[in-house]
Short mmCIF file of C-alpha atoms in Angstrom, two decimals:
data_model
loop_
_atom_site.label_atom_id
_atom_site.label_comp_id
_atom_site.label_asym_id
_atom_site.label_seq_id
_atom_site.Cartn_x
_atom_site.Cartn_y
_atom_site.Cartn_z
CA UNK A 1 1.55 -28.41 -10.30
CA UNK A 2 -0.48 -31.13 -11.90
CA UNK A 3 -3.98 -31.44 -10.29
CA UNK A 4 -5.24 -34.21 -8.85
CA UNK A 5 -9.17 -35.21 -9.78
CA UNK A 6 -10.43 -36.16 -6.50
CA UNK A 7 -8.29 -33.62 -4.57
CA UNK A 8 -10.88 -31.17 -2.41
CA UNK A 9 -10.09 -27.58 -3.39
CA UNK A 10 -10.59 -24.20 -1.53
CA UNK A 11 -10.13 -20.53 -1.59
CA UNK A 12 -6.54 -19.98 0.30
CA UNK A 13 -7.07 -18.26 3.90
CA UNK A 14 -4.90 -15.34 2.62
CA UNK A 15 -7.65 -14.41 -0.06
CA UNK A 16 -11.01 -13.33 -0.17
CA UNK A 17 -13.33 -14.10 -2.97
CA UNK A 18 -16.35 -11.28 -2.99
CA UNK A 19 -19.16 -10.10 -5.50
CA UNK A 20 -18.38 -6.00 -5.90
CA UNK A 21 -21.53 -4.44 -6.68
CA UNK A 22 -19.88 -1.03 -8.14
CA UNK A 23 -17.44 -2.88 -10.70
CA UNK A 24 -20.16 -5.68 -11.30
CA UNK A 25 -17.73 -8.36 -10.98
CA UNK A 26 -15.94 -10.62 -8.55
CA UNK A 27 -12.68 -10.02 -7.59
CA UNK A 28 -10.07 -11.92 -4.97
CA UNK A 29 -9.11 -9.72 -2.14
CA UNK A 30 -5.69 -10.11 -0.39
CA UNK A 31 -3.08 -7.25 1.61
CA UNK A 32 -3.30 -4.36 -0.31
CA UNK A 33 -4.10 -6.02 -3.82
CA UNK A 34 -7.07 -6.82 -5.97
CA UNK A 35 -7.48 -9.40 -8.86
CA UNK A 36 -10.53 -8.56 -11.09
CA UNK A 37 -12.46 -12.09 -11.98
CA UNK A 38 -13.96 -12.49 -15.39
CA UNK A 39 -17.37 -14.62 -15.19
CA UNK A 40 -15.89 -17.76 -15.70
CA UNK A 41 -12.76 -17.67 -13.41
CA UNK A 42 -15.03 -16.51 -10.49
CA UNK A 43 -18.08 -19.14 -11.66
CA UNK A 44 -15.13 -21.59 -11.06
CA UNK A 45 -13.48 -20.38 -7.77
CA UNK A 46 -16.89 -20.11 -6.36
CA UNK A 47 -16.82 -23.57 -6.41
CA UNK A 48 -13.49 -23.63 -4.46
CA UNK A 49 -15.40 -24.27 -1.21
CA UNK A 50 -13.47 -27.40 0.35
CA UNK A 51 -16.40 -29.71 -0.55
CA UNK A 52 -15.99 -29.83 -4.62
CA UNK A 53 -12.92 -31.19 -6.51
CA UNK A 54 -11.97 -30.92 -10.05
CA UNK A 55 -14.58 -33.74 -11.64
CA UNK A 56 -17.38 -32.34 -9.19
CA UNK A 57 -16.43 -28.91 -10.58
CA UNK A 58 -16.32 -29.21 -14.16
CA UNK A 59 -19.91 -31.04 -13.47
CA UNK A 60 -21.30 -28.67 -11.86
CA UNK A 61 -20.74 -26.38 -14.70
CA UNK A 62 -21.10 -28.26 -17.42
CA UNK A 63 -24.96 -28.38 -15.98
CA UNK A 64 -25.07 -24.77 -15.26
CA UNK A 65 -24.19 -23.93 -18.67
CA UNK A 66 -25.15 -26.65 -20.56
CA UNK A 67 -21.79 -27.16 -21.90
CA UNK A 68 -19.63 -30.15 -22.45
CA UNK A 69 -15.77 -31.34 -22.91
CA UNK A 70 -15.17 -27.92 -20.43
CA UNK A 71 -12.88 -30.40 -18.27
CA UNK A 72 -9.29 -28.93 -20.23
CA UNK A 73 -10.21 -25.50 -19.30
CA UNK A 74 -11.46 -25.75 -15.87
CA UNK A 75 -8.06 -27.82 -15.32
CA UNK A 76 -5.67 -25.29 -16.51
CA UNK A 77 -7.60 -22.63 -14.68
CA UNK A 78 -7.44 -24.52 -11.07
CA UNK A 79 -4.13 -25.44 -11.78
CA UNK A 80 -2.82 -21.85 -13.04
CA UNK A 81 -5.10 -20.64 -9.34
CA UNK A 82 -3.36 -23.11 -7.42
CA UNK A 83 0.48 -22.30 -8.63
CA UNK A 84 -0.77 -18.60 -7.76
CA UNK A 85 -1.63 -19.22 -4.38
CA UNK A 86 -5.42 -18.32 -5.19
CA UNK A 87 -6.69 -21.84 -4.14
CA UNK A 88 -5.14 -24.48 -2.02
CA UNK A 89 -5.90 -28.21 -1.57
CA UNK A 90 -7.87 -29.16 1.53
CA UNK A 91 -5.89 -29.54 4.55
CA UNK A 92 -7.18 -32.85 6.18
CA UNK A 93 -8.51 -32.50 9.67
CA UNK B 1 -15.15 19.32 -15.35
CA UNK B 2 -18.28 18.59 -13.78
CA UNK B 3 -18.93 15.48 -12.41
CA UNK B 4 -21.46 12.84 -11.17
CA UNK B 5 -21.43 9.10 -10.95
CA UNK B 6 -22.61 8.67 -14.60
CA UNK B 7 -19.49 10.60 -15.98
CA UNK B 8 -16.54 8.87 -17.02
CA UNK B 9 -14.93 8.84 -14.24
CA UNK B 10 -13.21 6.23 -12.38
CA UNK B 11 -14.61 5.56 -9.13
CA UNK B 12 -12.14 5.10 -6.30
CA UNK B 13 -10.62 1.74 -5.10
CA UNK B 14 -8.38 2.32 -2.51
CA UNK B 15 -9.12 4.37 0.99
CA UNK B 16 -6.23 5.41 2.94
CA UNK B 17 -7.46 6.25 6.45
CA UNK B 18 -5.29 8.12 8.59
CA UNK B 19 -6.66 7.72 11.74
CA UNK B 20 -4.09 9.77 13.81
CA UNK B 21 -0.56 11.55 13.46
CA UNK B 22 0.11 10.24 17.38
CA UNK B 23 2.93 7.94 16.98
CA UNK B 24 5.47 6.19 19.59
CA UNK B 25 7.89 6.10 16.95
CA UNK B 26 10.09 8.83 15.29
CA UNK B 27 11.41 7.64 11.93
CA UNK B 28 13.03 10.27 10.43
CA UNK B 29 11.60 8.78 6.86
CA UNK B 30 8.23 9.54 7.90
CA UNK B 31 5.91 10.14 4.82
CA UNK B 32 3.88 12.75 7.05
CA UNK B 33 3.89 16.32 6.40
CA UNK B 34 6.24 18.41 8.65
CA UNK B 35 3.74 20.71 10.33
CA UNK B 36 1.61 17.50 11.75
CA UNK B 37 1.90 18.64 14.92
CA UNK B 38 0.06 21.96 14.61
CA UNK B 39 -3.09 20.19 12.12
CA UNK B 40 -6.38 20.30 13.87
CA UNK B 41 -8.39 17.94 15.95
CA UNK B 42 -9.01 13.95 14.90
CA UNK B 43 -11.95 12.91 13.11
CA UNK B 44 -14.19 11.21 15.64
CA UNK B 45 -15.49 7.41 15.48
CA UNK B 46 -18.94 8.57 14.22
CA UNK B 47 -17.10 10.88 11.50
CA UNK B 48 -15.04 7.84 10.64
CA UNK B 49 -18.25 5.43 10.12
CA UNK B 50 -19.63 8.04 7.89
CA UNK B 51 -16.73 8.25 5.85
CA UNK B 52 -15.90 4.22 5.56
CA UNK B 53 -19.91 4.42 4.42
CA UNK B 54 -19.47 6.95 2.03
CA UNK B 55 -16.27 5.84 0.36
CA UNK B 56 -17.23 1.95 0.18
CA UNK B 57 -20.87 3.21 -1.60
CA UNK B 58 -18.87 5.01 -4.53
CA UNK B 59 -16.64 1.33 -4.96
CA UNK B 60 -13.80 1.69 -2.54
CA UNK B 61 -12.73 -2.09 -1.53
CA UNK B 62 -9.29 -1.85 -0.27
CA UNK B 63 -9.17 0.15 3.39
CA UNK B 64 -5.82 0.88 4.73
CA UNK B 65 -5.66 1.70 8.43
CA UNK B 66 -2.88 3.85 8.65
CA UNK B 67 -1.26 7.04 10.71
CA UNK B 68 0.77 7.98 12.81
CA UNK B 69 -0.11 4.97 14.58
CA UNK B 70 -3.48 3.69 14.12
CA UNK B 71 -3.32 1.63 17.48
CA UNK B 72 -3.37 4.54 19.35
CA UNK B 73 -6.89 5.00 18.48
CA UNK B 74 -9.15 2.88 21.21
CA UNK B 75 -11.75 3.03 18.89
CA UNK B 76 -9.76 1.03 15.67
CA UNK B 77 -11.78 -2.08 16.62
CA UNK B 78 -14.73 -0.57 16.58
CA UNK B 79 -14.01 1.14 13.19
CA UNK B 80 -12.41 -2.46 11.97
CA UNK B 81 -15.59 -4.08 12.23
CA UNK B 82 -17.74 -1.39 10.80
CA UNK B 83 -15.34 -1.67 7.96
CA UNK B 84 -15.35 -4.97 7.50
CA UNK B 85 -19.01 -5.06 7.89
CA UNK B 86 -19.24 -2.94 4.48
CA UNK B 87 -17.43 -5.45 2.92
CA UNK B 88 -14.00 -3.96 2.81
CA UNK B 89 -10.78 -5.57 3.01
CA UNK B 90 -8.85 -3.99 5.67
CA UNK B 91 -5.06 -3.66 6.15
CA UNK B 92 -3.67 -2.46 9.34
CA UNK B 93 -0.37 -0.63 8.60
CA UNK B 94 1.75 -0.60 12.07
CA UNK B 95 4.67 -0.20 13.65
CA UNK B 96 3.53 -3.18 15.94
CA UNK B 97 4.00 -0.84 18.99
CA UNK B 98 1.49 -1.04 21.69
CA UNK B 99 0.12 -4.52 19.83
CA UNK B 100 -0.47 -7.38 22.43
CA UNK B 101 -1.95 -11.01 21.80
CA UNK B 102 -4.97 -9.49 23.13
CA UNK B 103 -5.42 -6.38 20.98
CA UNK B 104 -4.74 -8.80 18.04
CA UNK B 105 -7.54 -11.15 18.90
CA UNK B 106 -10.04 -8.37 19.35
CA UNK B 107 -9.35 -6.78 16.39
CA UNK B 108 -9.55 -10.53 14.72
CA UNK B 109 -12.95 -10.77 15.71
CA UNK B 110 -13.46 -7.49 14.58
CA UNK B 111 -12.91 -8.72 11.34
CA UNK B 112 -9.47 -7.38 10.65
CA UNK B 113 -7.95 -9.04 7.16
CA UNK B 114 -4.25 -8.12 7.53
CA UNK B 115 -1.41 -6.79 9.57
CA UNK B 116 1.61 -5.03 7.94
CA UNK B 117 4.22 -4.95 10.57
CA UNK B 118 6.82 -2.27 9.54
CA UNK B 119 10.58 -3.32 11.08
CA UNK B 120 13.50 -0.77 10.68
CA UNK B 121 16.39 -3.34 10.07
CA UNK B 122 17.15 -6.19 11.54
CA UNK B 123 19.52 -5.11 13.99
CA UNK B 124 18.44 -4.25 17.03
CA UNK B 125 20.57 -1.35 17.69
CA UNK B 126 19.59 -0.06 14.21
CA UNK B 127 15.86 -0.47 14.34
CA UNK B 128 15.59 1.12 17.73
CA UNK B 129 17.90 3.93 16.74
CA UNK B 130 15.69 4.62 13.48
CA UNK B 131 12.49 4.21 15.67
CA UNK B 132 13.81 6.60 17.94
CA UNK B 133 12.17 4.17 20.72
CA UNK B 134 13.21 0.88 22.17
CA UNK B 135 11.09 -1.69 20.17
CA UNK B 136 13.09 -4.58 18.29
CA UNK B 137 12.16 -7.46 20.46
CA UNK B 138 8.81 -6.47 20.47
CA UNK B 139 7.90 -6.01 16.72
CA UNK B 140 9.63 -9.90 16.73
CA UNK B 141 6.76 -10.79 19.03
CA UNK B 142 4.24 -9.20 17.03
CA UNK B 143 5.10 -10.53 13.81
CA UNK B 144 4.80 -14.04 15.48
CA UNK B 145 1.74 -13.12 17.13
CA UNK B 146 0.08 -12.05 13.94
CA UNK B 147 0.89 -15.09 12.09
CA UNK B 148 -0.19 -17.93 15.10
CA UNK B 149 -3.87 -15.65 15.03
CA UNK B 150 -3.99 -16.71 10.88
CA UNK B 151 -3.39 -12.96 9.37
CA UNK B 152 -1.60 -12.65 6.40
CA UNK B 153 1.68 -11.28 7.52
CA UNK B 154 3.23 -8.48 5.93
CA UNK B 155 6.37 -7.36 6.73
CA UNK B 156 7.59 -3.89 5.27
CA UNK B 157 11.49 -2.50 5.76
CA UNK B 158 11.73 1.02 4.22
CA UNK B 159 14.96 0.93 2.66
CA UNK B 160 17.53 3.66 2.81
CA UNK B 161 21.06 4.07 3.23
CA UNK B 162 21.38 3.28 6.66
CA UNK B 163 20.18 -0.25 6.23
CA UNK B 164 20.40 -0.88 2.46
CA UNK B 165 23.48 -3.30 3.46
CA UNK B 166 21.68 -5.23 5.46
CA UNK B 167 19.36 -6.55 2.36
CA UNK B 168 20.61 -9.97 2.76
CA UNK B 169 19.98 -10.24 6.64
CA UNK B 170 16.40 -8.23 6.15
CA UNK B 171 15.39 -11.09 4.05
CA UNK B 172 16.48 -14.10 6.13
CA UNK B 173 14.58 -12.38 9.02
CA UNK B 174 11.57 -12.28 6.88
CA UNK B 175 11.48 -15.79 5.98
CA UNK B 176 12.73 -16.82 9.74
CA UNK B 177 9.67 -14.88 10.57
CA UNK B 178 6.98 -16.57 7.88
CA UNK B 179 6.39 -13.45 6.57
CA UNK B 180 3.71 -14.22 3.63
CA UNK B 181 4.83 -11.18 1.69
CA UNK B 182 8.17 -8.92 2.35
CA UNK B 183 7.23 -5.14 1.13
CA UNK B 184 10.79 -3.82 0.49
CA UNK B 185 10.22 -0.18 0.16
CA UNK B 186 12.42 2.34 -0.80
CA UNK B 187 12.26 5.44 0.98
CA UNK B 188 10.25 7.89 -1.55
CA UNK B 189 11.13 11.41 -0.84
CA UNK B 190 8.30 13.53 1.12
CA UNK B 191 8.07 14.82 4.23
CA UNK B 192 10.46 14.31 6.77
CA UNK B 193 12.25 12.01 4.41
CA UNK B 194 13.11 14.65 2.12
CA UNK B 195 14.46 16.80 4.91
CA UNK B 196 16.83 14.00 5.76
CA UNK B 197 17.28 12.94 2.15
CA UNK B 198 21.62 13.73 2.20
CA UNK B 199 21.25 11.15 5.18
CA UNK B 200 19.00 8.27 3.39
CA UNK B 201 19.31 8.26 -0.09
CA UNK B 202 21.72 5.44 -1.20
CA UNK B 203 24.00 5.67 -4.18
CA UNK B 204 23.38 3.93 -7.17
CA UNK B 205 25.67 0.87 -6.57
CA UNK B 206 24.40 0.31 -3.24
CA UNK B 207 20.51 -0.02 -4.98
CA UNK B 208 22.20 -2.31 -7.51
CA UNK B 209 23.70 -4.95 -5.41
CA UNK B 210 20.51 -4.51 -2.88
CA UNK B 211 17.98 -5.18 -5.80
CA UNK B 212 20.36 -8.01 -7.05
CA UNK B 213 20.48 -9.66 -3.44
CA UNK B 214 16.74 -9.15 -3.45
CA UNK B 215 15.78 -10.61 -6.79
CA UNK B 216 17.85 -13.56 -6.24
CA UNK B 217 16.15 -14.38 -3.09
CA UNK B 218 12.89 -14.66 -5.14
CA UNK B 219 13.66 -17.58 -6.55
CA UNK B 220 14.89 -18.59 -3.31
CA UNK B 221 11.29 -18.54 -1.67
CA UNK B 222 9.36 -18.77 -4.52
CA UNK B 223 5.50 -19.93 -3.51
CA UNK B 224 5.97 -19.15 0.33
CA UNK B 225 7.09 -15.64 0.73
CA UNK B 226 6.20 -12.89 -2.08
CA UNK B 227 8.68 -10.09 -1.97
CA UNK B 228 7.32 -6.95 -3.33
CA UNK B 229 9.76 -4.26 -4.29
CA UNK B 230 8.83 -0.30 -4.69
CA UNK B 231 11.50 1.06 -6.66
CA UNK B 232 13.80 4.13 -5.85
CA UNK B 233 12.81 6.47 -8.15
CA UNK B 234 15.64 8.62 -8.06
CA UNK B 235 17.48 6.08 -10.21
CA UNK B 236 14.65 5.73 -13.02
CA UNK B 237 14.61 7.19 -16.53
CA UNK B 238 10.63 7.64 -16.65
CA UNK B 239 8.70 8.62 -13.57
CA UNK B 240 6.24 6.20 -11.12
CA UNK B 241 2.18 6.41 -12.51
CA UNK B 242 1.72 7.95 -9.27
CA UNK B 243 -1.19 6.94 -7.63
CA UNK B 244 -2.43 4.97 -11.02
CA UNK B 245 -3.09 8.72 -12.36
CA UNK B 246 -4.56 11.33 -10.15
CA UNK B 247 -8.12 11.12 -8.78
CA UNK B 248 -8.59 7.48 -10.55
CA UNK B 249 -7.93 5.36 -7.90
CA UNK B 250 -6.99 6.62 -4.71
CA UNK B 251 -8.36 8.48 -1.86
CA UNK B 252 -6.56 9.45 1.18
CA UNK B 253 -8.45 11.40 4.55
CA UNK B 254 -6.14 12.38 6.87
CA UNK B 255 -6.68 13.02 10.59
CA UNK B 256 -7.89 16.23 10.49
CA UNK B 257 -10.59 14.97 7.55
CA UNK B 258 -8.97 16.32 5.12
CA UNK B 259 -9.16 14.73 1.67
CA UNK B 260 -6.22 14.19 -0.48
CA UNK B 261 -5.55 12.74 -3.64
CA UNK B 262 -2.35 11.59 -2.52
CA UNK B 263 -1.10 11.53 1.01
CA UNK B 264 1.51 14.40 0.37
CA UNK B 265 -0.71 16.32 -1.99
CA UNK B 266 -1.15 18.55 1.43
CA UNK B 267 2.10 20.38 0.26
CA UNK B 268 0.99 21.65 -2.34
CA UNK B 269 0.12 25.34 -2.81
CA UNK B 270 -3.39 26.49 -3.66
CA UNK B 271 -4.82 23.19 -4.14
CA UNK B 272 -7.12 23.62 -1.45
CA UNK B 273 -7.87 19.99 -0.86
CA UNK B 274 -11.69 19.45 0.60
CA UNK B 275 -12.41 18.15 4.10
CA UNK B 276 -14.68 15.36 5.12
CA UNK B 277 -16.35 17.71 7.52
CA UNK B 278 -17.48 20.19 5.00
CA UNK B 279 -18.64 17.66 2.44
CA UNK B 280 -19.74 14.37 1.52
CA UNK B 281 -16.89 11.67 -0.19
CA UNK B 282 -19.13 11.94 -3.21
CA UNK B 283 -18.40 15.56 -3.54
CA UNK B 284 -15.24 15.42 -3.13
CA UNK B 285 -14.34 12.80 -5.33
CA UNK B 286 -16.45 13.72 -8.30
CA UNK B 287 -16.73 17.78 -7.89
CA UNK B 288 -14.18 19.08 -5.73
CA UNK B 289 -11.50 21.35 -7.41
CA UNK B 290 -8.46 19.54 -5.91
CA UNK B 291 -9.74 16.12 -7.29
CA UNK B 292 -10.42 17.60 -10.71
CA UNK B 293 -6.93 19.36 -11.17
CA UNK B 294 -4.70 16.65 -12.47
CA UNK B 295 -7.80 14.32 -14.17
CA UNK B 296 -6.50 13.62 -17.73
CA UNK B 297 -4.07 15.23 -19.93
CA UNK B 298 -5.44 18.74 -20.09
CA UNK B 299 -3.04 20.64 -17.41
CA UNK B 300 -0.16 18.92 -18.93
CA UNK B 301 3.05 21.54 -20.44
CA UNK B 302 5.71 20.23 -22.14
CA UNK B 303 7.70 17.52 -22.10
CA UNK B 304 4.26 15.58 -21.20
CA UNK B 305 1.60 16.94 -23.37
CA UNK B 306 3.20 15.80 -26.44
CA UNK B 307 4.87 12.80 -24.85
CA UNK B 308 3.97 9.28 -26.12
CA UNK B 309 4.66 7.90 -22.47
CA UNK B 310 1.89 10.10 -20.99
CA UNK B 311 -1.00 7.51 -20.44
CA UNK B 312 1.46 5.31 -18.89
CA UNK B 313 2.80 7.54 -16.26
CA UNK B 314 0.40 10.64 -16.28
CA UNK B 315 3.51 12.62 -15.84
CA UNK B 316 4.84 11.33 -12.84
CA UNK B 317 4.01 12.94 -9.42
CA UNK B 318 2.64 16.10 -8.89
CA UNK B 319 3.76 16.68 -5.50
CA UNK B 320 7.39 15.61 -6.41
CA UNK B 321 7.10 17.79 -9.45
CA UNK B 322 6.31 20.87 -6.63
CA UNK B 323 8.81 20.10 -4.12
CA UNK B 324 12.14 19.95 -6.64
CA UNK B 325 11.20 22.32 -9.50
CA UNK B 326 8.80 24.27 -7.38
CA UNK B 327 5.97 24.34 -10.20
CA UNK B 328 3.12 21.51 -9.76
CA UNK B 329 2.45 21.12 -13.43
CA UNK B 330 5.94 20.13 -14.11
CA UNK B 331 6.88 16.82 -15.63
CA UNK B 332 8.10 14.95 -12.65
CA UNK B 333 11.68 15.70 -12.18
CA UNK B 334 12.83 11.95 -12.08
CA UNK B 335 11.74 11.45 -15.79
CA UNK B 336 15.20 12.16 -17.73
CA UNK B 337 12.91 13.91 -20.61
CA UNK B 338 12.55 16.50 -17.82
CA UNK B 339 14.35 20.08 -17.98
CA UNK B 340 14.81 20.01 -14.54
CA UNK B 341 15.98 16.15 -14.40
CA UNK B 342 19.53 17.61 -13.11
CA UNK B 343 18.04 18.93 -10.01
CA UNK B 344 17.34 14.87 -9.27
CA UNK B 345 20.85 14.15 -9.63
CA UNK B 346 22.79 17.00 -8.01
CA UNK B 347 20.16 15.81 -5.32
CA UNK B 348 21.99 12.27 -6.01
CA UNK B 349 25.42 14.08 -5.65
CA UNK B 350 24.68 16.09 -2.58
CA UNK B 351 23.89 13.01 -0.22
CA UNK B 352 26.92 11.20 -1.90
CA UNK B 353 28.68 14.20 -0.90
CA UNK B 354 27.20 14.60 2.35
CA UNK B 355 29.16 14.13 5.68
CA UNK B 356 28.44 11.19 7.29
CA UNK B 357 27.88 12.84 10.92
CA UNK B 358 25.25 15.16 10.04
CA UNK B 359 22.13 13.94 12.19
CA UNK B 360 18.88 12.89 11.31
CA UNK B 361 16.06 14.68 12.06
CA UNK B 362 13.73 12.71 13.93
CA UNK B 363 9.96 12.77 13.49
CA UNK B 364 8.32 14.17 16.31
CA UNK B 365 6.30 17.33 17.73
CA UNK B 366 9.08 18.84 19.25
CA UNK B 367 10.59 19.14 15.75
CA UNK B 368 7.40 19.77 14.22
CA UNK B 369 6.95 22.71 15.78
CA UNK B 370 10.34 24.10 15.68
CA UNK B 371 10.66 23.61 11.79
CA UNK B 372 7.07 24.91 11.06
CA UNK B 373 6.63 26.80 14.19
#
């Protein structure tokens, strides 16, 4: 699935993103399962809150990490998350 | 092996809370112990809350609320609310019996994350026969309500010789109900299922055919419904990595407060599993003899001890080794390297030869008392 740069993204209602103190990392929880996230994936997914799209996620992360040219990596991660059903395109109300 | 939280021991991630052995159903493949009817008093609401808090502090994050039928606990919503507030992902594992829309909404408000509904068969007659209770239409209603109230819907069907020929209809039923996940759980032979093994174990050909149907359906529903397939280990060459390794990930608390490294471990002789009424979850996890008994590789005999695959499957299932060979330190006899592997092939032959009219023994208190005195 190709992601449009201006589509707002949100975590799928079937999953929950949360910080796990005991594991010192973020996890995605779903029925009887858990995905352990690295810091980069967690930083990207935390911005999938229904108010950001690919462009604004890239902007925020480039500011936060004082980086540039990260768009291809962020896009790849988000497209993979979309295909895995971790996130979805915001449903228009 | 003395332990503390600073040691190299991993932390529990999964807590299975078997809230009760009460159940309105009588499934003949139930994983509860045969002698459940004679076991002690159920933990109180306050005891469960303490257990949930202690396990969460250790790192448990997935919580299964199971039984018996957990809906028979009137304090279920209170337990769910406490669990959700602690940050658990809460899974209700239910037959659906006794669930109505008001209770589904009440549990949603309490913070329940997910409901897994089990259906015995896509056909009313067989569903009601296996459940020992007229329940089919109600289960379908429950599955629809679960969906309508915004829960992820997991449909669970336990697979065995009585329903394996219905694989195609099972898949179609799950799709029609809009299940997000379908768990096809091939029966594991412990407890009541072991007692009824001759009537439940399918043939290798039946397995192969059913699996092929399920695999091709996976493609059809890709992106809409995920299919989990619990493998039938009697037909494997290597044992399952039971519990992801003893005392590494899973903690089960039985209705009477007994803490178990796996839900069948009560059957193991001399294990002396601790009880949450006597010890904290922390003491149980790190220090109890039972939880340390099969950690690591030091307990292993041959062929496991020198096996290059021991770090992958941990020698398989301790309960299955005991139930089939009589020695819980043996290799799981599912493994083709086990000197007792022939007992698994004999069990398959015995099931194949058994007469069709031998009756199933249903899981109920009367049978439990009759079988175990």
